[in-house]
Short mmCIF file of C-alpha atoms and ligand atoms in Angstrom, two decimals:
data_model
loop_
_atom_site.label_atom_id
_atom_site.label_comp_id
_atom_site.label_asym_id
_atom_site.label_seq_id
_atom_site.Cartn_x
_atom_site.Cartn_y
_atom_site.Cartn_z
CA MET A 1 -8.73 3.68 -20.19
CA ILE A 2 -8.53 0.30 -18.45
CA ILE A 3 -6.32 0.65 -15.35
CA LEU A 4 -4.99 -2.33 -13.43
CA VAL A 5 -5.29 -1.78 -9.67
CA GLY A 6 -3.17 -4.55 -8.15
CA TYR A 7 -2.71 -4.99 -4.43
CA ALA A 8 -1.29 -7.19 -1.70
CA THR A 9 -2.61 -7.20 1.84
CA VAL A 10 -2.06 -9.04 5.12
CA GLU A 11 -4.77 -7.60 7.38
CA GLY A 12 -7.04 -5.95 4.82
CA GLN A 13 -6.22 -2.23 4.96
CA THR A 14 -4.40 -2.23 1.62
CA ARG A 15 -7.36 -4.02 0.01
CA LYS A 16 -9.54 -1.18 1.30
CA ILE A 17 -7.04 1.34 -0.11
CA ALA A 18 -6.99 -0.45 -3.49
CA GLU A 19 -10.80 -0.42 -3.54
CA ALA A 20 -10.74 3.35 -2.93
CA VAL A 21 -8.19 3.72 -5.75
CA ALA A 22 -10.46 1.67 -8.04
CA SER A 23 -13.48 3.85 -7.11
CA ALA A 24 -11.49 7.01 -7.84
CA VAL A 25 -10.47 5.57 -11.22
CA GLU A 26 -14.08 4.62 -12.05
CA SER A 27 -15.39 8.03 -10.95
CA THR A 28 -13.50 9.58 -13.88
CA GLY A 29 -15.15 7.28 -16.43
CA ASN A 30 -12.15 4.93 -16.66
CA HIS A 31 -12.38 1.21 -15.91
CA ALA A 32 -10.48 -0.31 -12.95
CA LEU A 33 -9.41 -3.97 -12.88
CA LEU A 34 -9.05 -4.77 -9.18
CA PHE A 35 -6.55 -7.60 -8.77
CA ASP A 36 -5.09 -9.42 -5.74
CA THR A 37 -1.46 -10.07 -6.73
CA ALA A 38 -1.21 -13.02 -4.31
CA LEU A 39 -4.05 -14.88 -6.04
CA GLY A 40 -2.89 -14.41 -9.62
CA GLY A 41 -5.47 -14.90 -12.34
CA GLU A 42 -6.05 -13.62 -15.83
CA TYR A 43 -6.31 -9.96 -16.68
CA ALA A 44 -4.19 -9.68 -19.82
CA VAL A 45 -7.23 -10.24 -22.04
CA GLU A 46 -8.62 -6.89 -20.90
CA HIS A 47 -5.46 -4.99 -21.94
CA PRO A 48 -4.91 -2.49 -19.13
CA VAL A 49 -3.02 0.55 -20.39
CA ALA A 50 -1.75 1.70 -16.98
CA ALA A 51 -1.24 0.24 -13.51
CA ILE A 52 -1.51 1.36 -9.90
CA LEU A 53 -0.07 -1.17 -7.44
CA CYS A 54 -0.61 -0.98 -3.67
CA ALA A 55 1.26 -2.94 -0.97
CA PRO A 56 1.77 -2.79 2.82
CA VAL A 57 5.00 -2.78 4.80
CA HIS A 58 5.36 -5.55 7.39
CA ALA A 59 8.66 -5.82 9.29
CA ALA A 60 10.18 -3.23 6.95
CA ARG A 61 9.38 -5.20 3.78
CA PHE A 62 6.59 -5.62 1.26
CA PRO A 63 5.02 -9.10 1.05
CA GLY A 64 7.17 -11.62 -0.83
CA SER A 65 4.29 -12.52 -3.14
CA PHE A 66 3.98 -8.86 -4.14
CA ALA A 67 7.71 -8.56 -4.88
CA ALA A 68 7.46 -11.77 -6.94
CA TYR A 69 4.50 -10.36 -8.89
CA VAL A 70 6.35 -7.10 -9.64
CA GLY A 71 9.45 -9.06 -10.71
CA GLN A 72 7.33 -11.20 -13.03
CA GLU A 73 5.49 -8.23 -14.60
CA VAL A 74 8.31 -5.66 -14.59
CA ALA A 75 8.85 -5.69 -18.36
CA TRP A 76 5.19 -4.79 -18.93
CA LEU A 77 5.01 -2.38 -15.95
CA ASN A 78 7.89 -0.35 -17.35
CA THR A 79 6.20 0.07 -20.72
CA VAL A 80 2.98 1.63 -19.36
CA PRO A 81 2.37 4.54 -16.96
CA SER A 82 2.46 3.02 -13.48
CA ALA A 83 2.23 4.18 -9.88
CA PHE A 84 2.95 2.65 -6.49
CA VAL A 85 1.03 3.17 -3.23
CA SER A 86 3.26 2.17 -0.30
CA VAL A 87 1.23 1.58 2.90
CA SER A 88 2.94 1.79 6.28
CA MET A 89 2.57 3.08 9.83
CA LEU A 90 5.90 4.87 10.20
CA ILE A 91 4.88 7.43 7.58
CA ARG A 92 2.58 9.01 10.20
CA SER A 93 5.16 8.83 13.01
CA GLU A 94 5.74 11.99 15.00
CA PHE A 95 9.50 11.40 14.65
CA GLU A 96 11.04 12.85 11.51
CA GLU A 97 13.68 10.12 11.15
CA GLU A 98 10.96 7.45 11.17
CA ARG A 99 8.95 9.29 8.52
CA GLU A 100 12.18 9.55 6.53
CA GLU A 101 12.69 5.77 6.93
CA ALA A 102 9.16 5.17 5.65
CA THR A 103 9.85 7.38 2.65
CA HIS A 104 12.56 4.89 1.62
CA PHE A 105 10.56 1.66 2.09
CA PRO A 106 9.97 1.33 -1.68
CA ASP A 107 13.69 1.70 -2.54
CA THR A 108 14.73 -1.94 -2.05
CA LEU A 109 11.72 -3.34 -3.90
CA LEU A 110 12.28 -0.99 -6.83
CA SER A 111 16.02 -1.65 -7.05
CA GLU A 112 15.58 -5.43 -6.71
CA THR A 113 12.86 -5.67 -9.36
CA GLY A 114 13.89 -2.82 -11.68
CA TRP A 115 10.33 -1.42 -11.61
CA LYS A 116 10.22 2.33 -12.36
CA PRO A 117 6.82 3.67 -11.31
CA ARG A 118 6.12 7.19 -12.54
CA LEU A 119 4.63 8.27 -9.22
CA ILE A 120 4.78 6.97 -5.64
CA HIS A 121 2.27 7.74 -2.90
CA ARG A 122 3.07 6.91 0.71
CA ALA A 123 -0.15 6.24 2.62
CA ALA A 124 -0.63 5.59 6.32
CA GLY A 125 -2.35 2.27 7.01
CA ALA A 126 -4.24 1.05 10.06
CA LEU A 127 -3.71 -0.74 13.34
CA ARG A 128 -6.18 -3.61 13.27
CA TYR A 129 -5.65 -4.82 16.82
CA ARG A 130 -8.81 -6.93 16.77
CA GLU A 131 -7.42 -9.04 13.94
CA TYR A 132 -3.95 -9.67 15.41
CA ASP A 133 -3.13 -12.78 17.39
CA PHE A 134 -1.78 -12.32 20.93
CA PHE A 135 1.88 -12.09 19.92
CA LYS A 136 1.31 -9.69 17.02
CA ARG A 137 -0.92 -7.49 19.19
CA TRP A 138 1.79 -7.31 21.86
CA ILE A 139 4.50 -6.35 19.36
CA ILE A 140 2.41 -3.78 17.52
CA ARG A 141 1.15 -2.24 20.76
CA ARG A 142 4.79 -1.74 21.88
CA MET A 143 5.66 -0.23 18.51
CA ALA A 144 2.62 2.07 18.74
CA ALA A 145 3.50 3.19 22.27
CA HIS A 146 6.98 4.14 21.06
CA GLU A 147 5.45 6.33 18.34
CA ASN A 148 2.66 7.81 20.47
CA ALA A 149 0.18 5.96 18.26
CA PRO A 150 -3.03 4.55 19.78
CA THR A 151 -2.54 1.60 22.14
CA ASP A 152 -6.21 0.82 22.85
CA VAL A 153 -6.29 -2.77 21.62
CA THR A 154 -10.04 -3.10 22.07
CA ARG A 155 -10.61 -1.32 18.75
CA ASP A 156 -9.00 -0.77 15.35
CA HIS A 157 -7.43 2.58 14.35
CA GLU A 158 -7.32 3.85 10.78
CA PHE A 159 -4.91 6.59 9.62
CA THR A 160 -5.34 6.57 5.85
CA ASP A 161 -5.91 10.03 4.37
CA TRP A 162 -8.61 9.22 1.78
CA THR A 163 -8.65 12.75 0.34
CA ALA A 164 -4.89 12.68 -0.33
CA LEU A 165 -5.23 9.21 -1.88
CA ALA A 166 -8.00 10.35 -4.26
CA ALA A 167 -5.94 13.42 -5.22
CA PHE A 168 -2.97 11.16 -5.98
CA VAL A 169 -5.12 8.98 -8.28
CA GLN A 170 -6.33 12.11 -10.14
CA GLN A 171 -2.73 13.31 -10.52
CA PHE A 172 -1.69 9.91 -11.89
CA LEU A 173 -4.61 9.70 -14.33
CA ALA A 174 -3.82 13.18 -15.65
CA SER A 175 -0.19 12.21 -16.20
CA ALA A 176 -1.13 8.83 -17.76
CA LYS A 177 -3.55 10.53 -20.16
CA ALA A 178 -0.91 13.08 -21.15
C1 LIG B 1 3.26 -7.57 12.15
C2 LIG B 1 3.28 -6.17 11.59
C3 LIG B 1 4.48 -5.59 11.25
C4 LIG B 1 4.50 -4.28 10.75
N1 LIG B 1 5.71 -3.73 10.43
C5 LIG B 1 5.74 -2.43 10.01
C6 LIG B 1 6.99 -1.83 9.71
O1 LIG B 1 8.06 -2.43 9.78
N2 LIG B 1 6.98 -0.51 9.34
C7 LIG B 1 5.80 0.20 9.23
O2 LIG B 1 5.85 1.38 8.91
N3 LIG B 1 4.60 -0.37 9.46
C8 LIG B 1 4.54 -1.67 9.86
N4 LIG B 1 3.34 -2.25 10.13
C9 LIG B 1 2.09 -1.48 9.91
C10 LIG B 1 1.39 -1.90 8.61
O3 LIG B 1 2.09 -1.40 7.49
C11 LIG B 1 -0.04 -1.36 8.65
O4 LIG B 1 -0.73 -1.98 9.72
C12 LIG B 1 -0.79 -1.59 7.34
O5 LIG B 1 -2.06 -0.95 7.44
C13 LIG B 1 -0.96 -3.08 7.04
O6 LIG B 1 -1.64 -3.23 5.81
P1 LIG B 1 -2.54 -4.51 5.50
O7 LIG B 1 -3.73 -4.45 6.45
O8 LIG B 1 -2.95 -4.33 4.09
O9 LIG B 1 -1.69 -5.70 5.72
C14 LIG B 1 3.29 -3.54 10.61
C15 LIG B 1 2.07 -4.16 10.95
C16 LIG B 1 2.06 -5.45 11.44
C17 LIG B 1 0.74 -6.06 11.82
#
């Protein structure tokens, strides 16, 4: 099967997640078409038969370019097996109400676009302090302190559970094949 692995990213963690999704797809003998939804481009000629889209939450929303891409492709997305990987920090919060909030991040995007992914995986992202400008670093450090997340801004901190992500891809492929 040819599987479209589309992603949006701001600081790079979701690209890394999409690359891991693509590797997991390829490891099963399927072919992954890795695609940056912000750049556009041509993939229709390769006829993907399923799609896994990945996007990060910034200020409680997914990137506008990603929402626009989903809105543009929704008719096709709803005719093939599809899955969504929502990447955020709150999903690893120690506070239950914040994890609950993160569980609902996809709701607005899905209701606004009408996309109905078969499966949704909520992955923790990363704090890439070394890539933030001064203002962003200050804001994110405050947010992290509130959640008891790492505040050492001299290094980056990654929270993605790669084993859970690979298991999700296997689950999706099994359901798409069925
Ligand atoms: C400016 C900024 C705002 C963010 N806002 C949120 C947020 O509202 N909720 C959340 O759970 N995570 C938030 N995050 C965490 C990101 O989802 C996390 O860093 C993710 O790994 C970013 O993915 P990317 O590197 O692909 O852009 C924010 C991160 C940044 C830098």
